[in-house]
Amino acid sequence: MGTGVSRKPEKATEEEKKQRKRKRKTKQTITRAVTHIRLIEANAGKLDALDQLVTVFQALCQQYVTLFCTAYETPDKYAAPVFETELSERWHRVAIQQAAGIAKSWRTNRQAATSAYVEDLADYAEAKARATASGEPFGCGRKEPAWHEWKLLELRAPCIQANANVVVVEPSEDSTFDYWLTISTLDKGNPLRVPVRLASFHKQVITGHALNTSTTLHKRKGIWWLTLSFDEDVPLQTEPSAPPVGVDVGIANLLTTSTGKHYGSFHGKLRKRQKRDREKRHRKAKLRACLKKKGVEKLPSTSSATGQRLARHVRQSINQAVNLMLEDHPEAQIIYEDLSVSSMRFKARAMNAYLYASQLAHLPEQIAWATAKRGIAAHTVKAAYSSQECSRCHYPDRANRPDQKTFKCVVCVYEDHADHNTSVNLARRFGDKELAACRNKGEIKALLMKRYEDWKQKNRLAVVEPPVQLGLWARSETSTDVG
Ligand SMILES: [Zn+2]
């Protein structure tokens, strides 16, 4: 009887799930940020109350970030308050929520880095054992992976992610301003009222949309800035039958598609700029060390303006590459790797750490954002072994990659541009339920080995034939490859 009772609601939720899925296919909701709204200081010292507030807020937020990163398994934005503060209860909650968000992404990234390290270590041990068994020399150019513990986060730039409990945005009755911002302060019952004037392009963007109640306030170089946001429904333009196009994300080529195209690169100009910047920072660090030795108290800063300019330039190059790629594939579903900041860092380290991982991580983010904005369907798939797997026979092996840009299967001798081979694999992983169900890298490798065995069975006779015949398999094997 118990099962009969519980089954009914279960069915209903299944039906609900299906309905939600159907809905998701016709449109997607994106949150648009309206940035760079400068807070007007009507008279000198008007924003002093905000400065005082953020000092206390930031210190409290930092305490919770450290707590959530060290003591709590999972950062919880509803966690009970544990620190003393002069902030109101509502502000206290906002600080906890903001800290939980920051700590959560720190923990996720650290976790991903840990598993990447563990896998790399296993890879290394395996290769070493293989070399020892075969009596070959091991270690030329390959270092044992080392774990570097992550630094705890230190909040620097003053920033408040507020909600309507503490900061209220209201349209202004007066035509001189667009909105009034009411910020509750340390001085209870005495909120700060700040007028907000929007630029015409801000107004254009917002017209016809209801603003979200959450706001962000941050201070840079002595100036307070406000960020507003609103939700927008974007109808999905891509047909469900549109061909999947795999996109590999990398450094030599920012993007490579399974249709055989490359977009952008970190090499060339960007790399030169980065090298110059690094040398400059090294010189500065040397100077600092020297001055410190001599007992100089006020040391020159280590942050570099050129570094920030470079980062901006990299982001622009990335955006450009993504836009070009989407223009070239208007009728396609974009399939890309589900990469986290830390795995990008990993990818960067393997490739000589050309660029800061945070810049590299901008790539998948930009793909997600640019496709959502245009109503283009985009999906992430599991990336494990996608660069080592042979897109013809599935055999996964590091040895299939003799160098960074070459793919050459050690079994079926299939040869391809390495990034293209990866993008073909990614495209094919879309809708691959068996692969999606794998819980870790080991299971994925086992599945690929099984597929390779199947492939070998099917092509038993042909395997010994010279590559002349291989074209035939390529066609039947890569039925989902649109290239
Ligand atoms: Zn192969």
Coordinates of N, CA and C and ligand atoms in Angstrom, one line a residue, residues 389-395 400 407-414 452 455, ligand 1:
E389 N 41.4 10.5 -27.4 CA 40.6 9.5 -28.1 C 40.8 9.7 -29.6
C390 N 40.9 8.5 -30.3 CA 41.0 8.6 -31.7 C 39.5 8.7 -32.2
S391 N 39.3 9.7 -33.1 CA 37.9 9.9 -33.5 C 37.5 8.9 -34.5
R392 N 38.4 8.0 -34.9 CA 38.0 6.9 -35.8 C 37.7 5.6 -35.1
C393 N 38.8 5.2 -34.3 CA 38.7 3.9 -33.7 C 38.4 3.9 -32.2
H394 N 38.4 5.1 -31.6 CA 38.1 5.4 -30.2 C 39.2 5.1 -29.2
Y395 N 40.3 4.5 -29.7 CA 41.4 4.1 -28.9 C 42.0 5.3 -28.1
N400 N 48.8 8.9 -28.6 CA 48.2 9.4 -29.8 C 48.6 10.8 -30.1
F407 N 47.6 14.8 -34.1 CA 47.0 13.6 -33.6 C 47.4 12.5 -34.5
K408 N 47.9 11.4 -34.0 CA 48.2 10.3 -34.8 C 48.0 9.0 -34.0
C409 N 46.9 8.3 -34.4 CA 46.5 7.1 -33.6 C 47.6 6.0 -33.7
V410 N 48.0 5.5 -32.6 CA 49.0 4.5 -32.6 C 48.5 3.1 -33.0
V411 N 47.1 3.0 -33.1 CA 46.6 1.7 -33.5 C 46.1 1.7 -35.0
C412 N 45.3 2.7 -35.3 CA 44.7 2.7 -36.7 C 45.4 3.7 -37.6
V413 N 46.4 4.3 -37.1 CA 47.2 5.3 -37.8 C 46.4 6.5 -38.4
Y414 N 45.2 6.7 -37.9 CA 44.5 7.9 -38.3 C 45.2 9.2 -37.9
Y452 N 36.5 0.7 -28.6 CA 37.7 0.4 -29.5 C 37.7 -1.1 -29.8
W455 N 35.1 -1.7 -32.3 CA 35.5 -1.2 -33.6 C 36.5 -2.2 -34.3
Ligands
ZN1 ZN 42.5 5.1 -34.2

